[in-house]
PDB file of C-alpha atoms in Angstrom:
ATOM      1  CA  UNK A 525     -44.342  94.074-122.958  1.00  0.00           C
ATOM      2  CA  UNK A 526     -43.499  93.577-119.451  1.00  0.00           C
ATOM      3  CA  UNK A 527     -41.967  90.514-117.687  1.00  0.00           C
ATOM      4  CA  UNK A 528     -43.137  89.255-114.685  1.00  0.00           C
ATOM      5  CA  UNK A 529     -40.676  88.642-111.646  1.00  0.00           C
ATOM      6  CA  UNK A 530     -41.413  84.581-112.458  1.00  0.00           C
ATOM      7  CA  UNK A 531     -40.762  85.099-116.223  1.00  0.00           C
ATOM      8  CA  UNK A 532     -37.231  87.451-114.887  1.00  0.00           C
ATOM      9  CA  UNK A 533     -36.013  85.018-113.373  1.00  0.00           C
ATOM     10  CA  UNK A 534     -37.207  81.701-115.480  1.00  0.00           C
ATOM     11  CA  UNK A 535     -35.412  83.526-118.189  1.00  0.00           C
ATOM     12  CA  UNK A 536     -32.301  83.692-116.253  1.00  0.00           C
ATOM     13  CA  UNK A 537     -32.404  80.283-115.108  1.00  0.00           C
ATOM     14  CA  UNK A 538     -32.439  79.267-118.836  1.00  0.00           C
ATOM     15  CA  UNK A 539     -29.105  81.621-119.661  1.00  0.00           C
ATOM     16  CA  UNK A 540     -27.777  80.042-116.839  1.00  0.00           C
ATOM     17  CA  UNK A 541     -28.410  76.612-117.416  1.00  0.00           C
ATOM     18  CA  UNK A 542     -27.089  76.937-121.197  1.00  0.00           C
ATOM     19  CA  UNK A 543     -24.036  78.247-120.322  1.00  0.00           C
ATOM     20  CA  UNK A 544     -23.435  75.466-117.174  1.00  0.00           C
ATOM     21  CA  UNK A 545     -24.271  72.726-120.142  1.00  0.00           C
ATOM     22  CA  UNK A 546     -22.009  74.500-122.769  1.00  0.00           C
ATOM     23  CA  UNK A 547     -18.918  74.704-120.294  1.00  0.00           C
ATOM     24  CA  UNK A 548     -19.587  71.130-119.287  1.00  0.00           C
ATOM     25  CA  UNK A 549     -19.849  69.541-122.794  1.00  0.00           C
ATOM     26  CA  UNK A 550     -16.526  68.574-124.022  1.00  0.00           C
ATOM     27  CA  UNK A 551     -15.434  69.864-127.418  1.00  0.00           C
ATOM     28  CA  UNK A 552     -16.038  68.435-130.517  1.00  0.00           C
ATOM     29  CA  UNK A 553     -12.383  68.136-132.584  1.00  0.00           C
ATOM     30  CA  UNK A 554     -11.545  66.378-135.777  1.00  0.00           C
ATOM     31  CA  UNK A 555      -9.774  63.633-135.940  1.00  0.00           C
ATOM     32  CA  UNK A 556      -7.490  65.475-138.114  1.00  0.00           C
ATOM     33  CA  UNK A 557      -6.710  67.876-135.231  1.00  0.00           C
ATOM     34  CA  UNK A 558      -6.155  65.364-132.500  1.00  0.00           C
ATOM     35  CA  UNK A 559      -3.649  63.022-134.307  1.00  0.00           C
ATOM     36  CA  UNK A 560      -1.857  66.136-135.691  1.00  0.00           C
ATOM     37  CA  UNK A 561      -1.057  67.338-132.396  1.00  0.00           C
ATOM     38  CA  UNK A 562      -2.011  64.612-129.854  1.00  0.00           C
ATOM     39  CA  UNK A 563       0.067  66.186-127.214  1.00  0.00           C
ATOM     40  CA  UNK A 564      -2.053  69.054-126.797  1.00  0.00           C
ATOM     41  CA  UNK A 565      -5.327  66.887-126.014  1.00  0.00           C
ATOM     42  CA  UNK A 566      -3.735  64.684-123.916  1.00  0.00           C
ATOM     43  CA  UNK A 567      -5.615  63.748-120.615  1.00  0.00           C
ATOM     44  CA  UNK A 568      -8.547  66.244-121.848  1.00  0.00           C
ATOM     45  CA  UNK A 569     -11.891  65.446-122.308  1.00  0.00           C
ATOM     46  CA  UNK A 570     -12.984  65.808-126.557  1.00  0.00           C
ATOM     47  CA  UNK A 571     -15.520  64.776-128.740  1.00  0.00           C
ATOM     48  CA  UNK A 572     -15.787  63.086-132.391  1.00  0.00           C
ATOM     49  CA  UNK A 573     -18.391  61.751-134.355  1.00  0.00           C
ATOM     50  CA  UNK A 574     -17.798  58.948-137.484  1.00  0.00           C
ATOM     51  CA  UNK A 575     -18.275  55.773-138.745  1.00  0.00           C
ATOM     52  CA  UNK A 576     -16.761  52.489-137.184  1.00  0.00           C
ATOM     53  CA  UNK A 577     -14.329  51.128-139.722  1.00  0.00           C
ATOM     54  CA  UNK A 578     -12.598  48.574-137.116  1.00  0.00           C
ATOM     55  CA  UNK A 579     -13.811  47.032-134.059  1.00  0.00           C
ATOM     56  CA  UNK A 580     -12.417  44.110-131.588  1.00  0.00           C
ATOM     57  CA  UNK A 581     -13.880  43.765-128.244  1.00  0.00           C
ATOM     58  CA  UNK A 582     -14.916  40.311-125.925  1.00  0.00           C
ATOM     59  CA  UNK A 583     -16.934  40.561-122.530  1.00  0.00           C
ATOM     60  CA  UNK A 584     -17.962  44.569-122.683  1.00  0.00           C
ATOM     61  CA  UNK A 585     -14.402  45.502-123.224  1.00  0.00           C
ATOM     62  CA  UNK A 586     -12.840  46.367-126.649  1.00  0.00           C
ATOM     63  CA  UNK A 587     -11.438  48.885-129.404  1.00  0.00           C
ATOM     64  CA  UNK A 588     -12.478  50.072-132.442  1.00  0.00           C
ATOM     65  CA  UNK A 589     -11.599  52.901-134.722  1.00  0.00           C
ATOM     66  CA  UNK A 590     -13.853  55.687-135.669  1.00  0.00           C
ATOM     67  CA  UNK A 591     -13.429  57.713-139.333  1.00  0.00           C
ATOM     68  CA  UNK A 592     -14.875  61.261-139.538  1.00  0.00           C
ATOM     69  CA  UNK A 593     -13.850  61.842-142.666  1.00  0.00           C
ATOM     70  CA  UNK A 594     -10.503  64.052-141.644  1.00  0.00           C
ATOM     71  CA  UNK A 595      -8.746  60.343-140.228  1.00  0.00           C
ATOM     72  CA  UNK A 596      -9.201  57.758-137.643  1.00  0.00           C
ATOM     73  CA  UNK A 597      -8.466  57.457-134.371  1.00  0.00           C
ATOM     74  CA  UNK A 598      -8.924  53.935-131.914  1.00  0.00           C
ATOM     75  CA  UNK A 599     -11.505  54.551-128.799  1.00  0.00           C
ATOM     76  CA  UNK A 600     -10.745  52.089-126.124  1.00  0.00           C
ATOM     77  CA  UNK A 601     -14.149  50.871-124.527  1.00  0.00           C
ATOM     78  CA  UNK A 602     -14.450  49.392-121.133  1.00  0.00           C
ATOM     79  CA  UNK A 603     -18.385  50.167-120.145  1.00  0.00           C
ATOM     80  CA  UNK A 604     -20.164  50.019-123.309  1.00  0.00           C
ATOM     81  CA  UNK A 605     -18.887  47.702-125.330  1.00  0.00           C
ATOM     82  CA  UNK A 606     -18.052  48.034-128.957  1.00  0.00           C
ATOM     83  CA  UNK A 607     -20.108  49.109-131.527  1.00  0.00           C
ATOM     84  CA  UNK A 608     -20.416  46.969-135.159  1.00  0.00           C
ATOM     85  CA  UNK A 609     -18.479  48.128-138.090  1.00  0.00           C
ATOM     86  CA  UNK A 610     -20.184  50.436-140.229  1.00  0.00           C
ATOM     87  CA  UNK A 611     -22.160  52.100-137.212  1.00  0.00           C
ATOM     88  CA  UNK A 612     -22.368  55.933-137.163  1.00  0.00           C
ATOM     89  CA  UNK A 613     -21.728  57.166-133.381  1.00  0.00           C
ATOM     90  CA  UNK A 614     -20.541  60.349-131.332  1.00  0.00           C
ATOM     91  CA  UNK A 615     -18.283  59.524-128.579  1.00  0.00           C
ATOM     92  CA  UNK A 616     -16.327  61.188-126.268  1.00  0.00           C
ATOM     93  CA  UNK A 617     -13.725  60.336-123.936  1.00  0.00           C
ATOM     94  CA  UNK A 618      -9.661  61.485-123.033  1.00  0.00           C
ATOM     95  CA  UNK A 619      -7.234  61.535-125.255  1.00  0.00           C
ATOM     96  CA  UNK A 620      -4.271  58.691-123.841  1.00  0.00           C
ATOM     97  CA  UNK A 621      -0.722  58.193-125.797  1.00  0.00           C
ATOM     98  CA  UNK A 622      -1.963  54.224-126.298  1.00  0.00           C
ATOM     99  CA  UNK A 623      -3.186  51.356-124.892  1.00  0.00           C
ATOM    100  CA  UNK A 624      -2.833  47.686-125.166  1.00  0.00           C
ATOM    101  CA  UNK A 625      -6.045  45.514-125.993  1.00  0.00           C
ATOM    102  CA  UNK A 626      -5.499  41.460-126.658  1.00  0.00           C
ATOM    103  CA  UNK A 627      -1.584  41.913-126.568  1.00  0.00           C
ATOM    104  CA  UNK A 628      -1.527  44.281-129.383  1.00  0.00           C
ATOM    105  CA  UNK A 629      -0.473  48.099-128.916  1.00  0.00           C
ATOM    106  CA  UNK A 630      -2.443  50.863-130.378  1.00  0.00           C
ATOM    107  CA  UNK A 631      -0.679  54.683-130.491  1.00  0.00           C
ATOM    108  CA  UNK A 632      -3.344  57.496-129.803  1.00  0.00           C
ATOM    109  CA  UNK A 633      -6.318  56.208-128.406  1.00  0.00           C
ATOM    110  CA  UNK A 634      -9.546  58.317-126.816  1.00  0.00           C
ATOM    111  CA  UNK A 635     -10.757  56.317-123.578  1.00  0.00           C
ATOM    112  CA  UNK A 636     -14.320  56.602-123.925  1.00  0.00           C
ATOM    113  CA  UNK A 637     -16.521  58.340-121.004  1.00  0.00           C
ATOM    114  CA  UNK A 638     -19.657  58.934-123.003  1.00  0.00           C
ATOM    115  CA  UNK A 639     -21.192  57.493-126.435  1.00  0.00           C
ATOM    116  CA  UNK A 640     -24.299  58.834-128.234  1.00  0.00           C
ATOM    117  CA  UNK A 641     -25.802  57.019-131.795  1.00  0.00           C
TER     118      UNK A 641
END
């Protein structure tokens, strides 16, 4: 079977546009990994999924703390608001050394960027 010149090059447009999307998707850790050795993720860009166990926010600002099963980490929220407890979500965001929320400190926290349900 032979390939036209359109087909060619749709099907290289495809590779190409997979790859662009893979590079630009940030990588999905553990929880596990990133509080083991927060030093190495911070200011990059990573991604968890889990359950919100915690969550504090007034006004479209807030934290709350996500469990994937390996152990939790606090994602500070300043476009989206924060989730309910018990909600399962995918977020990503960079990895910061903490943040203060409400007068209260909390140690590594993952600024969101993006969230998906």
């Amino acid at each position: 079977m032979k390939l036209s010149n359109f087909q060619r090059w749709l099907a290289i447009a495809a590779v190409i546009g997979a790859v662009l999307l893979a590079v630009g998707c940030p990588q999905q850790r553990s929880i596990a990994d990133i509080n083991r050795d927060p030093g190495r993720y911070i200011d990059k860009e990573v991604a968890v999924r889990g359950t919100v166990t915690e969550s504090f926010g007034a006004l479209g600002t807030g934290v709350y703390q996500v469990d994937d099963g390996t152990g939790k980490i606090w994602v500070f929220s300043d476009k989206y608001g924060v989730p309910s407890k018990g909600a399962r979500i995918g977020v990503s965001g960079r990895v910061s050394p903490t943040a203060t929320f409400a007068g209260r400190s909390f140690a590594t926290v993952l600024r969101e960027s993006n969230r998906r349900r």
